[in-house]
Amino acid sequence: VTESRSDLEDLHLYATPREQRFRRFASLEFEGQLYMTPHDFIQAVTSDEPKCAKKWRSLSKQELNQILMETPPVWKGSSKLFRNLNEKGVISYTEYLFLLCILTKPHAGFRIAFNMFDTDGNEMVDKKEFLVLQEIFRKKNEKREKRGDEEKRAMLRLQLYGYHTSTNSVLKTEGEDLIPRSYWDTLRRSTSQALFSDLAERADDISSSLSDTTLLVHFFGKKGKAELNFEDFYRFMDNLQTEVLEIEFLSYSNGMNTISEEDFAHILLRYTNVENTSSYLENMRCSIPEEKGITFDEFRSFFQFLNNLEDFTIAMQMYNFASRSIGQDEFKRAVYVATGVKLSPHLVNTVFKIFDVDRDDQLSYKEFIGIMKDRLNRGFR
């Protein structure tokens, strides 16, 4: 059974922007629930739109089992995991949100994430603990659901979570959030409130209502009995960040060791609220007439800095630069103090030439932070 494009667009009216994007890029369906392949996920975070109109292909139980049987264990992970799996994997909507969180977080945050999952404090995460994620994100999503046809919302819940109605929550009852929070903030706040004893009691019910996925098998083995230590968890997160950056870099490098400064500007300005990117690009062309190129190490270091943008913002406010422009030396020092990342002089100069519209070799702090927050979250700030 396949879902037509017109049916997809109909339910889109009742979906949030993140739900819409997941449904647009997902290509698989099993027992009514939609899944991305690893290839779909990579496309969703590196492309504006799917390369071709998607139809959801229904998987049989046998096909799903075969995919999961071929999933490598976590100790065989690499920065090519998603590319190697390609179409042979299934990623749920909850896992899609989790993977997006990973892409925007600093390495220092990986330990926080692991400790949040490790609810019994034994330095290992098991499958039951990881499934708290399903409940936390589901609970948050219910608060964001658009009002309207309840039948349509029920269909969306089935597609995204694999059930028609809300399951019992493993979280303590709490009032509605008055302030919109990111999924990462929700995870950070809510996991500490998770009642692990309640989860243990209901784990069988939660597990029985969910199909295994590539991520669950990768982390916890084909029988779901393995446990995940921090080293493997850290390596997975670091590999995913590296893989997505490699894919974006290679899409512009054409087999070379560098990308042009203009290509770097194009990548930076993607998914941002900048309406007229041509003025930034023209400004950079005039300021950097001779192309030197940006290496992958420089490219990666800049995005590691972006993942620490919150700390950088605090540092800038402490330096009292929030209301005025800053120079290259001040910028470079603030980045290093706040994030521990050393940016090369050429990279800093390139960033300044992109955003220094009035060409006074000063960077507008507020404008730069606003644009980079959009880029960091790939348009979903």
Coordinates of C-alpha atoms in Angstrom, one line a residue, residues 33-309:
Q33 CA 3.9 4.1 11.1
L34 CA 6.2 6.2 8.9
Y35 CA 10.0 5.8 8.9
M36 CA 13.0 7.4 7.3
T37 CA 15.8 5.5 5.9
P38 CA 19.3 6.7 6.8
H39 CA 19.5 8.1 3.3
D40 CA 16.2 10.0 3.9
F41 CA 17.6 11.5 7.1
I42 CA 20.8 12.7 5.4
Q43 CA 18.7 14.3 2.6
A44 CA 16.4 15.9 5.2
V45 CA 19.3 17.7 6.9
T46 CA 21.4 18.6 3.8
S47 CA 18.7 19.4 1.2
D48 CA 15.8 21.9 1.0
E49 CA 13.5 19.4 -0.6
P50 CA 13.5 15.6 -1.5
K51 CA 15.1 15.0 -4.9
C52 CA 11.9 13.4 -6.1
A53 CA 8.3 13.2 -4.9
K54 CA 8.1 10.5 -2.2
K55 CA 5.7 7.6 -2.0
W56 CA 5.7 5.6 1.2
R57 CA 6.7 2.0 0.5
S58 CA 5.1 -0.5 2.9
L59 CA 7.5 -2.9 4.5
S60 CA 6.6 -6.4 5.3
K61 CA 7.6 -7.9 8.6
Q62 CA 10.1 -10.1 6.8
E63 CA 11.7 -7.1 5.1
L64 CA 11.9 -5.2 8.3
N65 CA 13.5 -8.1 10.1
Q66 CA 16.0 -8.5 7.3
I67 CA 17.0 -4.8 7.6
L68 CA 17.4 -5.1 11.3
M69 CA 19.5 -8.3 11.0
E70 CA 22.0 -6.4 8.8
T71 CA 22.3 -3.5 11.2
P72 CA 25.9 -3.3 12.6
P73 CA 26.6 -3.2 16.3
V74 CA 27.6 0.1 17.9
W75 CA 31.2 -0.8 18.1
K76 CA 31.3 -1.0 14.3
G77 CA 30.0 2.5 14.0
S78 CA 31.9 5.1 11.8
S79 CA 31.5 8.5 10.3
K80 CA 30.1 6.7 7.2
L81 CA 27.4 4.7 9.1
F82 CA 24.4 6.4 7.5
R83 CA 25.9 6.4 4.0
N84 CA 26.8 2.7 4.3
L85 CA 23.4 1.8 5.5
N86 CA 21.8 4.0 2.8
E87 CA 18.3 2.6 2.3
K88 CA 18.8 -0.4 4.6
G89 CA 17.5 1.2 7.8
V90 CA 14.5 2.5 9.6
I91 CA 14.4 5.7 11.7
S92 CA 11.3 6.7 13.6
Y93 CA 10.0 10.3 14.1
T94 CA 11.1 10.4 17.7
E95 CA 14.6 9.2 16.7
Y96 CA 14.6 11.9 13.9
L97 CA 14.1 14.6 16.6
F98 CA 16.8 13.0 18.8
L99 CA 19.3 13.0 15.8
L100 CA 18.5 16.6 15.1
C101 CA 19.3 17.4 18.7
I102 CA 22.7 15.7 18.3
L103 CA 23.6 17.8 15.3
T104 CA 23.2 21.1 17.2
K105 CA 25.0 20.2 20.4
P106 CA 28.6 20.7 21.6
H107 CA 30.7 17.7 22.6
A108 CA 30.5 18.8 26.2
G109 CA 26.7 18.3 26.0
F110 CA 27.2 14.6 25.0
R111 CA 27.9 13.7 28.6
I112 CA 24.8 15.5 29.8
A113 CA 22.7 13.7 27.3
F114 CA 24.1 10.3 28.3
N115 CA 23.6 11.0 32.0
M116 CA 20.0 12.1 31.3
F117 CA 19.3 8.7 29.8
D118 CA 21.2 6.8 32.5
T119 CA 18.3 7.1 35.0
D120 CA 19.6 4.5 37.5
G121 CA 23.2 5.9 37.5
N122 CA 25.0 2.7 36.6
E123 CA 27.1 4.4 33.9
M124 CA 25.3 2.3 31.2
V125 CA 22.1 3.0 29.3
D126 CA 19.8 0.1 28.5
K127 CA 16.9 -0.1 26.0
K128 CA 14.3 0.6 28.7
E129 CA 16.0 3.8 29.7
F130 CA 16.4 4.9 26.1
L131 CA 12.7 4.5 25.5
V132 CA 12.0 7.3 27.9
L133 CA 12.9 9.5 24.9
Q134 CA 9.8 8.2 23.1
E135 CA 7.6 9.4 26.0
I136 CA 9.3 12.7 26.5
F137 CA 9.1 13.8 22.8
R138 CA 5.6 12.4 22.4
K139 CA 4.5 14.4 25.5
K140 CA 6.0 17.6 24.2
N141 CA 4.6 17.0 20.7
E142 CA 1.0 16.7 22.1
K143 CA 1.4 20.2 23.6
R144 CA 2.3 21.5 20.1
E145 CA -0.4 19.7 18.2
K146 CA -2.5 22.0 16.0
R147 CA -6.2 22.2 16.8
G148 CA -8.5 20.8 14.3
D149 CA -10.0 17.6 13.0
E150 CA -9.3 15.0 15.8
E151 CA -9.5 12.2 13.3
K152 CA -6.7 13.8 11.2
R153 CA -4.6 14.3 14.3
A154 CA -5.2 10.6 15.3
M155 CA -4.0 9.6 11.8
L156 CA -0.9 11.7 12.3
R157 CA -0.2 10.2 15.7
L158 CA -0.4 6.8 14.1
Q159 CA 2.0 7.8 11.4
L160 CA 4.5 9.4 13.8
Y161 CA 4.3 7.3 16.9
G162 CA 2.6 4.0 15.9
Y163 CA -0.5 4.3 18.0
H164 CA -4.0 5.9 17.6
T165 CA -4.4 7.4 21.1
S166 CA -2.1 8.7 23.8
T167 CA -0.4 6.1 25.9
N168 CA 0.1 6.4 29.6
S169 CA 3.0 8.8 30.3
V170 CA 6.0 7.8 32.3
L171 CA 6.5 11.4 33.4
K172 CA 5.2 13.2 36.4
T173 CA 2.1 15.3 35.7
E174 CA 3.0 18.9 35.1
G175 CA 1.3 22.0 33.9
E176 CA 1.6 23.3 30.3
D177 CA 4.8 25.0 29.5
L178 CA 4.3 28.7 29.2
I179 CA 7.5 29.2 27.3
P180 CA 8.2 27.3 24.1
R181 CA 11.2 25.1 24.6
S182 CA 13.4 23.2 22.2
Y183 CA 13.4 19.4 22.2
W184 CA 16.8 19.4 23.8
D185 CA 15.6 21.6 26.7
T186 CA 12.5 19.4 27.1
L187 CA 14.8 16.3 27.2
R188 CA 17.1 18.0 29.7
R189 CA 14.2 19.1 32.0
S190 CA 11.9 16.1 31.6
T191 CA 14.3 13.1 32.0
S192 CA 15.1 14.2 35.5
Q193 CA 11.4 14.0 36.2
A194 CA 11.0 10.5 34.7
L195 CA 10.0 7.9 37.1
F196 CA 12.2 5.0 36.2
S197 CA 10.2 2.6 38.4
D198 CA 7.1 3.5 36.5
L199 CA 9.0 3.0 33.2
A200 CA 10.3 -0.4 34.3
E201 CA 6.7 -1.5 35.2
R202 CA 5.4 -0.3 31.8
A203 CA 8.5 -1.1 29.7
D204 CA 7.0 -4.3 28.3
D205 CA 3.8 -2.4 27.2
I206 CA 5.9 0.4 25.7
S207 CA 8.2 -2.0 23.9
S208 CA 5.3 -4.1 22.6
S209 CA 3.7 -1.1 21.1
L210 CA 6.8 -0.1 19.2
S211 CA 8.7 -1.8 16.4
D212 CA 12.5 -2.2 16.7
T213 CA 14.4 0.3 14.7
T214 CA 17.9 0.5 13.2
L215 CA 19.0 2.8 16.1
L216 CA 17.6 0.5 18.8
V217 CA 19.4 -2.5 17.3
H218 CA 22.6 -0.5 16.7
F219 CA 22.7 0.6 20.3
F220 CA 21.2 -2.5 22.2
G221 CA 21.7 -5.5 19.9
K222 CA 19.3 -7.6 18.0
K223 CA 17.8 -9.0 21.2
G224 CA 17.7 -5.6 22.9
K225 CA 19.7 -6.9 25.9
A226 CA 23.0 -5.0 25.3
E227 CA 23.8 -1.9 27.2
L228 CA 25.4 1.3 25.9
N229 CA 28.4 2.9 27.6
F230 CA 29.4 6.5 27.3
E231 CA 32.4 5.9 25.0
D232 CA 30.2 4.3 22.4
F233 CA 27.5 6.9 22.8
Y234 CA 30.0 9.7 22.4
R235 CA 31.5 8.1 19.3
F236 CA 28.1 7.7 17.7
M237 CA 27.2 11.4 18.3
D238 CA 30.6 12.6 17.1
N239 CA 30.5 10.4 14.0
L240 CA 27.0 11.7 13.1
Q241 CA 28.1 15.3 13.3
T242 CA 31.2 14.5 11.3
E243 CA 29.2 12.6 8.7
V244 CA 26.7 15.3 8.0
L245 CA 29.5 17.9 7.7
E246 CA 31.5 15.7 5.4
I247 CA 28.5 15.3 3.1
E248 CA 27.9 19.0 3.0
F249 CA 31.6 19.7 2.4
L250 CA 31.9 17.1 -0.3
S251 CA 28.8 18.4 -2.1
Y252 CA 30.8 21.5 -2.9
S253 CA 34.5 20.4 -3.0
N254 CA 34.2 18.3 -6.2
G255 CA 36.9 16.0 -5.0
M256 CA 39.3 18.8 -3.9
N257 CA 40.7 19.3 -0.4
T258 CA 39.1 22.7 -0.1
I259 CA 35.9 24.5 -0.9
S260 CA 35.8 28.1 -2.1
E261 CA 35.1 31.0 0.3
E262 CA 31.9 31.6 -1.8
D263 CA 30.8 28.0 -1.3
F264 CA 31.4 28.4 2.4
A265 CA 29.2 31.5 2.4
H266 CA 26.5 29.6 0.6
I267 CA 26.5 26.8 3.2
L268 CA 26.5 29.3 6.1
L269 CA 23.5 31.2 4.7
R270 CA 21.4 28.2 4.0
Y271 CA 18.4 27.7 6.3
T272 CA 18.7 31.3 7.6
N273 CA 16.2 34.2 7.5
V274 CA 18.5 36.2 5.2
E275 CA 16.3 37.2 2.3
N276 CA 19.0 38.8 0.1
T277 CA 22.0 36.6 0.2
S278 CA 23.4 38.1 -3.0
S279 CA 24.6 41.2 -1.1
Y280 CA 26.6 39.1 1.4
L281 CA 28.1 37.1 -1.5
E282 CA 29.0 40.1 -3.5
N283 CA 30.5 41.8 -0.5
M284 CA 32.7 38.7 0.1
R285 CA 33.8 38.5 -3.6
C286 CA 35.0 42.1 -3.4
S287 CA 36.8 41.7 -0.1
I288 CA 38.5 38.3 -1.0
P289 CA 39.4 38.6 -4.7
E290 CA 41.9 35.8 -4.6
E291 CA 40.5 32.4 -3.6
K292 CA 42.5 30.5 -1.0
G293 CA 39.9 27.9 0.0
I294 CA 38.5 26.5 3.2
T295 CA 39.8 23.1 4.3
F296 CA 37.5 20.5 5.9
D297 CA 39.3 21.0 9.3
E298 CA 38.5 24.7 9.1
F299 CA 35.0 23.9 8.0
R300 CA 34.4 21.5 10.9
S301 CA 36.0 23.7 13.5
F302 CA 33.5 26.5 12.6
F303 CA 30.5 24.3 13.0
Q304 CA 31.9 23.0 16.3
F305 CA 31.9 26.6 17.3
L306 CA 28.3 27.1 16.1
N307 CA 27.3 24.1 18.3
N308 CA 28.7 26.2 21.2
L309 CA 26.9 29.3 20.2

